[in-house]
XYZ file of C-alpha atoms in Angstrom:
769
model
C 127.979 63.047 95.747
C 125.005 60.678 95.547
C 126.548 57.656 93.629
C 123.332 55.960 92.996
C 121.479 58.821 92.106
C 124.247 60.004 89.561
C 124.482 56.481 88.120
C 120.576 56.097 87.774
C 120.705 59.651 85.968
C 123.408 58.255 83.809
C 121.542 55.099 82.960
C 118.302 57.096 82.354
C 120.286 59.223 79.842
C 121.819 56.048 78.204
C 118.376 54.560 77.494
C 117.352 57.976 76.096
C 120.227 57.980 73.825
C 119.635 54.458 72.751
C 116.103 55.359 71.652
C 117.767 58.096 69.685
C 115.850 60.703 71.676
C 119.184 62.104 72.814
C 122.111 63.432 70.553
C 125.338 61.690 70.958
C 127.163 64.906 71.709
C 124.515 65.824 74.374
C 125.489 62.120 75.799
C 129.213 62.925 75.649
C 128.677 65.794 78.081
C 126.629 63.610 80.442
C 129.334 60.858 80.360
C 131.916 63.628 80.767
C 130.141 64.955 84.161
C 129.611 61.679 85.493
C 133.336 60.423 84.892
C 134.435 63.700 86.479
C 132.361 63.136 89.657
C 133.571 59.653 90.005
C 137.172 59.922 88.882
C 138.612 60.170 92.479
C 136.029 57.867 94.159
C 136.683 54.309 95.324
C 135.728 52.086 92.345
C 134.916 48.340 92.647
C 135.284 45.790 89.855
C 131.738 46.218 88.904
C 131.971 50.233 88.836
C 135.008 49.514 86.463
C 133.143 47.387 84.042
C 130.456 49.892 83.816
C 132.644 52.897 83.439
C 134.522 50.487 80.538
C 131.031 49.751 78.914
C 129.789 53.447 79.195
C 133.006 54.771 77.608
C 132.694 52.618 74.663
C 128.945 53.157 74.114
C 129.918 56.724 73.345
C 132.724 55.820 71.321
C 135.496 57.752 73.543
C 137.337 54.623 75.286
C 139.919 57.449 76.334
C 137.431 58.476 79.160
C 138.077 55.231 80.848
C 142.122 55.294 80.288
C 142.308 58.826 81.802
C 141.106 57.449 85.336
C 144.889 56.133 85.505
C 145.780 59.762 85.754
C 143.694 60.279 88.959
C 145.552 57.016 90.498
C 142.584 54.517 89.641
C 143.841 51.012 88.930
C 141.743 50.328 85.645
C 142.408 46.663 85.519
C 139.294 44.751 85.262
C 139.619 41.113 86.266
C 136.179 39.937 85.691
C 134.523 39.989 82.368
C 130.789 40.099 81.684
C 129.435 40.287 78.118
C 128.954 44.003 78.266
C 132.621 44.455 79.168
C 133.826 42.042 76.411
C 131.675 43.851 73.987
C 133.320 46.853 75.017
C 136.844 45.530 74.734
C 136.027 44.240 71.312
C 134.608 47.772 69.977
C 137.529 49.328 71.431
C 139.888 47.350 69.456
C 138.233 48.621 66.417
C 139.433 52.224 67.356
C 143.132 50.911 67.768
C 145.387 52.390 64.988
C 148.577 51.058 66.307
C 149.715 49.163 69.551
C 149.867 52.503 71.650
C 147.515 54.743 69.503
C 143.712 54.949 69.224
C 141.363 57.311 67.917
C 137.680 58.114 69.258
C 134.643 57.134 67.455
C 133.971 60.528 65.746
C 137.780 60.799 64.565
C 137.485 57.449 63.044
C 134.340 58.517 61.110
C 136.439 61.191 59.336
C 139.407 58.771 58.981
C 136.928 56.460 57.025
C 135.919 59.197 54.522
C 139.197 58.919 53.091
C 139.670 56.100 50.340
C 141.845 55.351 47.725
C 140.770 56.015 44.000
C 138.390 58.831 44.805
C 138.965 62.570 45.413
C 138.887 63.104 49.289
C 138.002 66.628 50.083
C 136.593 67.993 53.208
C 135.897 70.787 55.492
C 136.001 70.269 59.088
C 134.636 72.399 61.882
C 135.127 70.914 65.363
C 135.748 71.964 69.118
C 139.204 72.336 70.221
C 139.024 69.382 72.137
C 138.387 67.258 69.144
C 141.971 66.185 68.067
C 142.009 67.661 64.626
C 145.573 67.336 63.985
C 146.028 63.942 65.431
C 143.283 62.605 62.786
C 145.472 64.262 59.977
C 148.556 62.418 60.716
C 146.584 59.241 60.674
C 144.899 60.045 57.381
C 148.415 60.693 55.896
C 149.461 57.063 57.355
C 146.531 55.311 55.930
C 146.564 56.941 52.558
C 150.324 56.644 52.086
C 150.382 59.982 50.379
C 153.687 60.662 48.395
C 153.641 64.466 48.953
C 151.993 66.318 51.825
C 151.994 69.878 52.801
C 150.409 70.732 56.150
C 149.727 74.561 56.660
C 149.658 75.915 60.308
C 148.922 79.608 60.975
C 152.064 80.453 62.934
C 155.711 79.418 63.145
C 155.299 78.187 66.618
C 152.635 75.533 65.864
C 154.724 74.928 62.545
C 157.818 73.933 65.085
C 155.437 72.290 67.414
C 154.401 69.756 64.861
C 158.175 69.398 63.648
C 159.039 68.566 67.196
C 156.263 66.239 67.631
C 157.242 64.303 64.714
C 160.756 64.091 65.804
C 160.664 63.774 69.359
C 157.435 61.292 69.854
C 158.259 57.623 69.096
C 154.645 56.959 67.833
C 155.454 59.342 64.945
C 158.740 57.516 63.772
C 156.821 56.450 60.942
C 156.944 59.911 59.364
C 160.441 60.465 60.162
C 161.453 57.105 58.505
C 159.012 57.623 55.431
C 159.304 61.237 54.397
C 161.822 63.979 53.852
C 160.484 66.519 55.952
C 160.611 70.217 54.949
C 160.015 73.517 56.914
C 162.063 76.055 54.960
C 160.712 77.310 51.716
C 164.193 76.944 50.164
C 164.456 73.227 49.641
C 167.614 71.985 48.032
C 166.462 68.482 47.374
C 162.934 67.035 46.790
C 162.648 63.470 47.575
C 160.284 60.531 46.410
C 158.187 61.205 49.675
C 158.137 64.637 51.159
C 156.316 66.248 54.051
C 156.165 70.141 54.184
C 155.262 71.982 57.280
C 154.488 75.501 56.450
C 152.787 78.704 57.355
C 150.599 80.279 54.404
C 153.202 82.738 53.756
C 155.993 79.991 53.574
C 153.887 77.825 51.350
C 153.402 80.624 49.045
C 156.831 81.448 48.978
C 157.743 77.562 48.222
C 155.208 77.809 45.401
C 156.882 81.057 43.878
C 159.999 79.050 43.629
C 159.172 75.214 43.115
C 155.416 75.148 42.146
C 156.061 72.885 38.604
C 158.614 70.656 40.334
C 156.261 68.683 42.881
C 152.519 67.536 42.809
C 151.050 67.567 46.074
C 148.726 64.507 46.975
C 147.305 65.733 50.211
C 146.817 69.394 51.740
C 145.804 70.137 55.176
C 145.193 73.653 56.304
C 144.577 74.600 59.972
C 142.582 77.643 61.350
C 141.183 77.948 57.806
C 138.399 80.546 58.812
C 141.301 83.188 58.383
C 140.254 83.352 54.880
C 137.482 85.590 56.030
C 139.028 88.707 57.620
C 135.464 89.950 58.681
C 134.779 86.750 60.609
C 137.371 87.203 63.084
C 138.367 90.317 65.340
C 141.963 91.646 64.317
C 143.466 92.363 67.984
C 146.051 94.835 66.281
C 145.339 97.998 64.896
C 147.262 97.083 61.804
C 146.953 95.869 58.309
C 145.794 92.250 58.611
C 146.833 90.609 55.225
C 146.493 86.802 56.958
C 143.158 86.599 54.845
C 144.906 87.135 51.590
C 147.746 84.834 52.401
C 144.993 82.273 53.586
C 142.929 82.389 50.654
C 145.897 82.306 48.407
C 147.133 79.181 50.073
C 143.818 77.524 49.810
C 144.052 78.495 46.203
C 147.162 76.883 45.286
C 146.436 73.869 47.432
C 143.227 73.188 45.706
C 145.155 71.825 42.590
C 143.381 69.007 40.573
C 143.112 65.653 42.020
C 144.806 66.822 45.459
C 142.859 65.498 48.626
C 142.331 68.316 51.080
C 141.466 68.649 54.580
C 140.567 72.294 55.724
C 139.935 72.699 59.483
C 139.070 75.260 61.972
C 137.269 75.567 65.471
C 133.663 76.354 66.035
C 133.037 77.668 62.504
C 129.611 78.622 61.709
C 127.862 78.679 58.388
C 125.308 80.777 57.045
C 121.950 78.668 56.345
C 119.658 79.274 53.338
C 116.703 80.104 55.634
C 118.973 82.894 57.480
C 117.899 86.228 57.216
C 121.165 87.543 55.824
C 122.085 84.258 54.228
C 125.543 84.647 52.067
C 125.990 81.789 49.778
C 129.569 82.525 48.929
C 131.041 80.129 51.219
C 128.643 77.191 49.923
C 129.651 78.244 46.269
C 133.353 77.849 47.351
C 132.784 74.403 48.773
C 130.490 73.210 45.466
C 132.956 74.558 43.052
C 135.815 72.879 44.617
C 134.079 69.494 45.604
C 134.566 69.982 49.106
C 132.086 68.252 51.792
C 131.322 69.878 54.948
C 131.680 67.992 58.191
C 130.302 69.891 61.228
C 131.473 68.675 64.685
C 130.913 71.954 66.658
C 129.071 70.325 69.211
C 131.134 67.472 69.919
C 133.013 68.644 73.079
C 135.044 65.966 74.148
C 136.015 67.620 77.094
C 132.731 69.153 78.665
C 132.424 72.829 79.474
C 130.926 74.540 82.787
C 130.097 78.262 82.588
C 129.872 80.501 85.759
C 129.023 83.742 85.533
C 130.163 85.694 88.629
C 128.580 89.165 89.430
C 127.775 90.492 92.584
C 126.417 87.484 94.955
C 128.249 86.065 97.833
C 128.320 82.589 96.690
C 128.286 80.664 93.348
C 128.178 76.737 93.180
C 130.422 75.884 90.239
C 130.731 72.232 90.300
C 130.730 69.291 92.721
C 134.422 70.192 93.397
C 134.255 73.964 93.752
C 131.980 76.330 95.393
C 133.233 80.028 95.186
C 132.357 82.115 98.065
C 133.280 85.998 98.235
C 133.943 88.342 101.162
C 134.757 91.492 98.937
C 133.010 93.006 95.791
C 135.686 94.693 93.605
C 136.875 92.751 90.585
C 140.489 92.681 91.756
C 139.541 91.546 95.042
C 137.344 88.900 93.662
C 139.882 87.632 91.269
C 142.469 86.995 94.138
C 139.570 85.175 96.122
C 138.858 82.925 93.117
C 142.573 82.299 92.501
C 142.884 81.197 96.374
C 140.047 78.989 96.146
C 141.282 77.172 93.037
C 144.822 76.866 94.519
C 143.160 75.404 97.522
C 142.057 72.389 95.544
C 145.683 72.244 93.907
C 144.745 73.396 90.552
C 146.272 76.003 88.101
C 144.373 78.545 85.893
C 144.542 80.561 82.672
C 143.440 84.134 82.947
C 141.956 85.554 79.647
C 142.730 89.614 79.417
C 141.857 91.623 76.572
C 145.242 93.276 75.900
C 149.158 92.683 76.576
C 148.939 95.876 79.035
C 146.125 94.132 81.069
C 147.866 90.852 81.048
C 150.854 92.538 82.702
C 148.746 94.771 84.911
C 146.730 92.017 86.445
C 150.024 90.048 86.853
C 151.148 92.981 88.985
C 147.716 92.699 90.925
C 148.389 89.294 91.773
C 152.109 89.668 92.610
C 150.955 92.714 94.976
C 148.092 90.679 96.537
C 150.867 88.364 98.196
C 148.769 85.345 97.318
C 151.798 83.525 96.040
C 154.690 84.946 98.289
C 155.410 81.096 99.365
C 155.959 80.128 95.781
C 159.470 78.584 94.935
C 160.863 78.892 91.581
C 164.130 76.690 92.677
C 162.892 73.897 89.927
C 163.224 76.554 87.235
C 165.917 79.004 88.813
C 168.120 78.296 85.479
C 165.683 79.926 83.338
C 164.993 82.706 85.605
C 168.747 83.460 85.749
C 169.093 83.095 82.068
C 166.434 85.804 81.201
C 167.591 87.991 83.900
C 170.844 87.875 82.395
C 169.862 88.527 78.787
C 167.025 90.956 79.271
C 166.542 92.701 82.596
C 165.920 91.898 86.054
C 163.306 94.425 86.507
C 161.144 93.032 83.736
C 157.405 92.258 84.971
C 157.693 89.008 82.922
C 160.615 87.776 85.410
C 158.834 89.238 88.564
C 155.753 87.274 87.706
C 157.326 83.985 87.025
C 159.318 84.238 90.296
C 155.818 84.390 91.932
C 154.361 81.252 89.885
C 152.908 83.590 87.444
C 153.252 83.356 83.553
C 152.501 86.021 81.152
C 151.858 84.885 77.667
C 151.262 87.550 74.577
C 152.674 88.201 71.126
C 155.386 90.746 72.621
C 156.999 88.099 74.875
C 159.908 86.411 72.837
C 158.738 83.108 71.436
C 161.325 80.742 73.283
C 160.192 82.464 76.523
C 156.509 82.117 75.708
C 157.070 78.325 74.909
C 159.057 77.687 78.269
C 156.342 79.596 80.155
C 153.467 77.360 78.828
C 155.787 74.080 79.456
C 156.347 75.230 83.274
C 152.424 75.993 83.494
C 151.635 72.588 82.029
C 154.483 70.754 84.585
C 152.565 72.477 87.254
C 155.280 74.702 88.054
C 153.306 78.006 87.523
C 149.932 78.331 89.178
C 148.806 81.166 86.830
C 148.833 81.799 83.139
C 147.568 85.243 81.905
C 146.965 85.514 78.263
C 145.703 87.286 75.336
C 144.317 85.496 72.560
C 147.537 84.206 71.882
C 146.462 81.318 73.925
C 143.850 80.325 71.205
C 146.679 80.108 68.372
C 146.938 76.496 69.106
C 148.940 76.346 72.318
C 148.205 73.133 74.092
C 147.835 73.731 78.140
C 146.861 71.671 80.733
C 144.565 73.866 82.680
C 141.063 72.707 83.820
C 140.021 76.358 84.573
C 139.974 79.360 82.605
C 138.969 82.827 84.153
C 137.629 85.363 81.851
C 138.311 88.811 82.649
C 137.074 90.808 79.618
C 134.660 90.559 77.090
C 136.875 92.282 74.428
C 139.823 91.648 72.125
C 141.739 94.694 72.059
C 139.014 97.583 71.941
C 136.307 95.590 70.013
C 133.739 93.282 71.663
C 134.271 89.636 71.282
C 132.078 87.754 68.536
C 130.597 84.639 69.360
C 133.546 82.388 67.352
C 136.277 84.461 69.441
C 134.495 83.613 72.682
C 133.804 80.132 72.117
C 137.494 79.625 70.898
C 138.704 81.430 74.419
C 136.411 79.165 76.152
C 137.710 76.058 74.587
C 141.176 76.579 76.489
C 139.327 75.244 79.642
C 140.338 71.596 80.171
C 141.978 69.430 77.662
C 141.388 66.036 76.473
C 143.646 63.232 78.004
C 143.775 65.447 80.976
C 140.254 66.459 82.044
C 136.618 65.410 81.599
C 135.312 68.813 82.582
C 136.743 72.453 81.873
C 135.457 75.383 84.130
C 134.815 78.811 82.490
C 134.611 81.403 85.247
C 133.475 84.895 83.754
C 134.250 87.392 86.438
C 132.282 90.652 86.195
C 131.906 91.084 82.409
C 129.456 90.134 79.561
C 131.302 87.301 78.173
C 128.430 85.312 78.311
C 126.535 87.527 76.009
C 129.248 86.901 73.382
C 128.861 83.042 74.084
C 125.187 83.193 73.630
C 125.064 85.552 70.887
C 123.907 84.899 67.220
C 126.682 83.487 65.174
C 128.061 84.888 61.786
C 128.448 82.613 59.187
C 131.700 82.490 57.245
C 132.078 83.961 53.902
C 134.468 83.877 50.966
C 134.812 87.088 49.167
C 136.207 85.220 46.045
C 132.801 83.657 45.210
C 130.738 86.810 46.146
C 130.220 89.333 43.374
C 128.770 91.893 45.956
C 132.096 91.742 48.011
C 134.593 94.592 47.650
C 137.699 93.048 46.535
C 141.503 94.054 47.148
C 143.355 94.123 43.589
C 145.006 90.830 44.846
C 141.823 89.182 44.722
C 140.876 90.150 41.457
C 143.426 87.684 39.677
C 142.240 84.822 41.808
C 138.351 85.093 41.308
C 136.519 83.571 38.707
C 134.706 86.129 36.023
C 131.322 85.439 37.154
C 131.884 86.938 40.681
C 133.838 90.035 39.314
C 131.711 93.294 38.597
C 132.318 95.078 35.276
C 134.515 97.733 37.448
C 136.641 94.798 38.662
C 137.085 93.481 35.006
C 138.106 97.035 33.810
C 140.678 97.138 36.897
C 142.198 93.965 35.764
C 142.460 95.197 31.908
C 144.156 98.527 33.254
C 146.588 96.560 35.217
C 147.674 94.040 32.550
C 148.077 97.146 30.163
C 150.517 98.559 32.815
C 152.395 95.511 33.184
C 152.484 94.995 29.134
C 153.839 98.553 28.898
C 156.576 98.072 31.096
C 157.449 94.535 29.832
C 157.000 92.974 33.291
C 156.756 89.138 33.056
C 154.277 87.466 35.166
C 156.950 85.418 37.181
C 157.796 88.838 38.849
C 153.981 89.391 39.838
C 153.776 85.935 41.277
C 156.623 86.761 43.889
C 155.341 88.380 46.966
C 151.791 87.561 46.163
C 150.474 89.435 49.085
C 151.473 92.653 47.483
C 149.386 94.125 44.764
C 150.638 94.367 41.199
C 149.895 98.167 41.151
C 152.173 98.430 44.210
C 154.938 96.571 42.469
C 154.405 98.771 39.445
C 154.683 101.945 41.274
C 157.722 100.614 42.916
C 159.201 99.717 39.606
C 158.281 103.311 38.152
C 160.161 104.908 40.956
C 163.307 102.778 40.303
C 163.352 103.809 36.878
C 163.495 107.458 38.009
C 166.467 107.201 40.518
C 169.288 109.260 39.381
C 172.805 108.043 39.221
C 173.961 109.020 42.684
C 170.835 107.212 43.938
C 171.606 103.964 42.309
C 175.201 104.166 43.525
C 173.792 104.707 47.019
C 172.130 101.282 46.757
C 174.949 99.634 45.279
C 176.865 100.774 48.438
C 174.173 99.364 50.603
C 174.177 96.036 48.930
C 178.037 96.164 49.287
C 177.720 96.714 53.189
C 175.149 94.395 53.522
C 177.036 91.425 51.582
C 180.340 92.100 53.402
C 179.711 93.193 56.825
C 176.013 92.750 57.401
C 175.125 96.490 58.125
C 173.299 99.136 55.959
C 174.766 102.192 54.552
C 172.197 104.976 55.792
C 172.132 107.003 52.548
C 171.341 103.739 50.536
C 168.907 102.500 52.889
C 167.152 105.914 52.911
C 166.736 105.715 49.097
C 165.085 102.399 49.284
C 162.703 103.628 51.761
C 161.861 106.710 49.929
C 161.140 104.414 46.907
C 158.669 102.202 48.715
C 157.116 104.620 51.421
C 154.161 105.437 48.884
C 152.715 101.669 48.748
C 153.238 100.939 52.473
C 149.753 100.367 54.107
C 150.890 99.455 57.624
C 150.566 102.527 59.815
C 153.430 101.713 62.182
C 155.917 101.010 59.440
C 154.843 104.149 57.452
C 155.158 106.116 60.698
C 158.742 104.665 61.324
C 159.737 105.802 57.589
C 158.168 109.157 57.581
C 159.530 110.036 61.259
C 162.950 111.486 61.105
C 165.825 111.710 63.529
C 166.631 114.732 65.617
C 168.960 115.973 62.575
C 166.043 115.580 60.208
C 168.690 113.224 58.217
C 167.361 109.827 58.339
C 164.237 107.992 59.118
C 163.807 106.153 62.506
C 163.586 102.906 60.684
C 167.059 103.424 59.309
C 168.360 103.759 62.891
C 166.342 100.847 64.197
C 167.415 98.296 61.610
C 170.912 99.592 62.142
C 170.806 98.830 65.810
C 169.151 95.511 65.168
C 171.740 94.264 62.932
C 174.544 95.568 65.114
C 173.306 94.307 68.324
C 170.203 92.311 68.106
C 167.156 92.190 70.143
C 169.191 92.697 73.463
C 171.048 95.838 72.075
C 167.687 97.154 70.892
C 166.135 96.758 74.264
C 169.370 98.438 76.126
C 169.438 101.303 73.305
C 165.771 102.066 74.328
C 166.467 101.756 78.164
C 169.451 104.386 77.713
C 167.019 106.732 75.799
C 164.491 106.586 79.016
C 162.139 103.962 78.287
C 161.046 101.856 81.272
C 162.098 98.028 81.174
C 158.445 96.721 80.444
C 158.189 99.478 77.455
C 161.333 98.849 75.995
C 161.213 95.191 75.665
C 157.374 95.165 74.313
C 158.532 97.941 71.905
C 161.350 95.922 70.634
C 159.463 92.816 70.388
C 156.601 94.793 68.380
C 159.384 96.145 66.242
C 161.252 92.542 65.700
C 158.513 90.312 65.513
C 155.535 92.119 63.498
C 156.947 95.049 61.700
C 160.749 93.897 60.943
C 160.144 90.033 60.369
C 157.046 90.566 58.374
C 156.321 94.060 56.923
C 159.765 95.255 56.452
C 160.722 91.879 54.970
C 157.696 92.191 52.436
C 158.202 95.737 51.210
C 162.188 95.500 50.818
C 161.310 92.119 49.207
C 159.238 93.679 46.742
C 161.853 96.462 46.169
C 164.563 94.069 45.838
C 162.864 92.013 42.903
C 161.736 94.985 41.084
C 165.329 96.702 41.381
C 166.929 93.492 40.101
C 164.411 93.333 37.229
C 165.256 96.692 36.224
C 169.158 96.291 36.455
C 168.684 93.051 34.503
C 166.929 95.002 31.753
C 169.730 97.826 32.110
C 172.583 95.390 31.900
C 171.239 92.244 30.005
C 172.272 90.335 33.067
C 170.063 87.362 34.239
C 167.979 88.453 37.135
C 169.367 85.936 39.598
C 172.748 87.112 38.676
C 172.047 90.683 39.865
C 173.228 91.623 43.296
C 170.318 92.833 45.419
C 168.932 92.846 49.022
C 168.631 88.999 49.648
C 171.158 88.670 52.481
C 169.577 91.345 54.462
C 165.940 89.969 53.632
C 167.103 86.491 55.030
C 168.883 88.070 57.972
C 165.715 90.064 58.868
C 163.514 87.248 58.696
C 165.525 84.542 60.307
C 168.138 86.300 61.989
C 170.269 83.417 60.342
C 171.592 82.170 57.193
C 172.374 78.565 57.411
C 169.611 75.604 57.239
C 170.260 74.643 60.856
C 170.444 78.384 62.226
C 167.029 78.960 60.364
C 165.323 75.692 61.826
C 166.744 76.789 65.289
C 165.409 80.472 64.855
C 161.938 78.963 63.700
C 161.870 76.739 66.883
C 162.376 79.795 68.987
C 165.759 79.735 70.928
C 168.163 82.397 72.584
C 170.364 84.159 70.402
C 173.519 82.279 71.436
C 172.272 79.040 69.897
C 171.743 80.533 66.530
C 175.145 82.066 66.582
C 176.436 78.376 67.480
C 175.056 77.129 64.050
C 175.839 80.263 62.044
C 179.693 80.336 62.996
C 181.022 76.893 62.481
C 184.585 78.002 63.158
C 183.768 79.442 66.650
C 181.040 76.898 67.489
C 182.781 75.177 70.438
C 183.706 78.545 71.726
C 180.299 79.599 71.476
C 179.164 76.470 73.072
C 181.488 76.702 76.221
C 179.590 80.100 76.975
C 176.132 78.516 77.356
C 174.532 79.026 80.462
C 172.738 75.842 81.924
C 169.252 76.625 80.461
C 170.873 77.335 76.907
C 172.587 73.999 77.232
C 169.207 72.367 77.841
C 167.463 74.056 75.030
C 170.471 73.378 72.428
C 170.214 69.577 73.217
C 166.472 69.559 72.376
C 167.051 71.414 69.166
C 170.197 69.368 68.293
C 167.986 66.289 68.267
C 165.581 67.572 66.299
C 168.018 68.585 63.471
C 170.351 65.363 64.034
C 167.284 62.959 63.807
C 166.156 64.630 60.559
C 169.649 64.659 59.140
C 170.649 60.855 60.342
C 167.405 59.774 58.415
C 168.558 61.480 55.283
C 165.613 63.850 55.381
C 165.776 67.478 55.007
C 163.882 69.962 57.615
């Protein structure tokens, strides 16, 4: 590197920036690139003063601080006026003794002022630090009741762990009661709720009138528009409904709001296919748009690897190739990344491709010398509890992590942790890596330009590329595209986000009809509402019944209710026996469960669940779902895997099928439809007997078991956190707790201590998780 030339180019860019001829986000990229090139050079006092000055000119003093990670002594012993002004400016970004924001985060923080309605929609790069600024807003505004809504349980628990484990967040633990479960026993004077959209809606159903929220944050809010993203699964996707409802219920009068997401594009009035629905949504709810999409706090470089023999990636990495096939080139790229002592994420379009490429890397013998001694306890634990022949285990032994939706949650978490510590060299992942998972990878190798079987949209591609490089760890991230058309997606025309509740031309699901203003409903839509209201009135079903399980339509609920009213005495008795078996031994009576499935089958939209209900066993007596639920209740995840292996399934398939069933079908789809059956059944019985609906015995205990695999508050928090089953058993069996703990292996003990700290710190502070 020619340091004089690089410094000269930077100074030229600085002058252009000062003359308002260069956008600040473009100058950020130039500064990032300069820091990246100089980070491991011998730096003089003059160099340090210049770097301090430059990092503050662009408003990101963290760039200078990051030099310490590269073993630079950043102490400045001689101050000139430029250095002094830089230090003074930096002090304005300090939030506390050990915490500061960058200039662009502060711009957002300064928008929030007391005695005014503060509502903003923020779209920014993945490296911007959106969640960090949310906590600073809460602290600055001193709100009494706050709800933070994240897309996944994993992100929910990640933020809970941050609050309870990081000393810089002690303010929140001391000041707020923190809640993550929808069943809240005590609401205090100051409360912080951390929810998924579904859990927030469940809380609203139970306690809406008991609390007034002052601030709501909703992350990944692009999910309100199901057409904006590609659904990886071939399944019913109801997240958009849940997200739209969560936004609807959070935007109550006088509630401050921050809606956020990465790289969201917006329709412009001069676009050929301009759709005004999202603009209407913002206007009607007094939300101001903040667009920081171009502000990459960690710069990205793209290398599109096709057939050439060599590629210059950056000043520290040149890729050369001897072979031409995709698999061979992947191995050659990995070898050259390992040679500079770096790790990498590899994006794959599907779960099966992630596991297949893991086997390719294993078979290449590239990592034969890798030692897993430092995480042997983890390997031993999953070998004992799953199956030693599982590809995930074989990969981990070679320093390769596999991350997708069918790997149990705590194994995903531990895999990412090992990768961030540098103990794993490779992390193969599907788009699960874009769901807010924080990694320390500088490199991202993109193997496909698809998500499932669908070509990536620009939004998805940008979000995937955003995983290259991480703020506080890197100045530049490398995106290496290997023999596919990913760059076409990156450079494609963006699609503007829409909001169907503000678009009269958008076809609406029945659920949306009841949350849409009349001006955005067609005459046909209005007629449907009248018909449904008449059906409700004819049956005497109160509104509060329909407000439960909001993501299931009213007509579907009415259909289930009607079918319940037609059940004969024997069928009703079978349901009562099912309820007794659930309450007394947590198992299902096959006959009673079959009656329930027959009642809900016609309204089930999810095709996988529908198949499990309709497909019978060999004796044509009970559905497959009845058997699967029985085996899961009897022996848990591990027992379900062993059952499938005993039926001849290969190990990888047995585990992935069990995970698919437990995490996708059981915990969400089955719970949702059984939940609707339960509330309509209890309402019917209350009509017949005169009992209060809450006094009618139903499937409630089964629903809690299927959703959380736990009944106690501590057990459910542990389940959310993602832990081995033995730890949940510890919290669920108070009388046998010590006996269970004595059987923990070393890995389980480590995880137990972490979870126990989170639970106990909350309880010590008098707060409720």
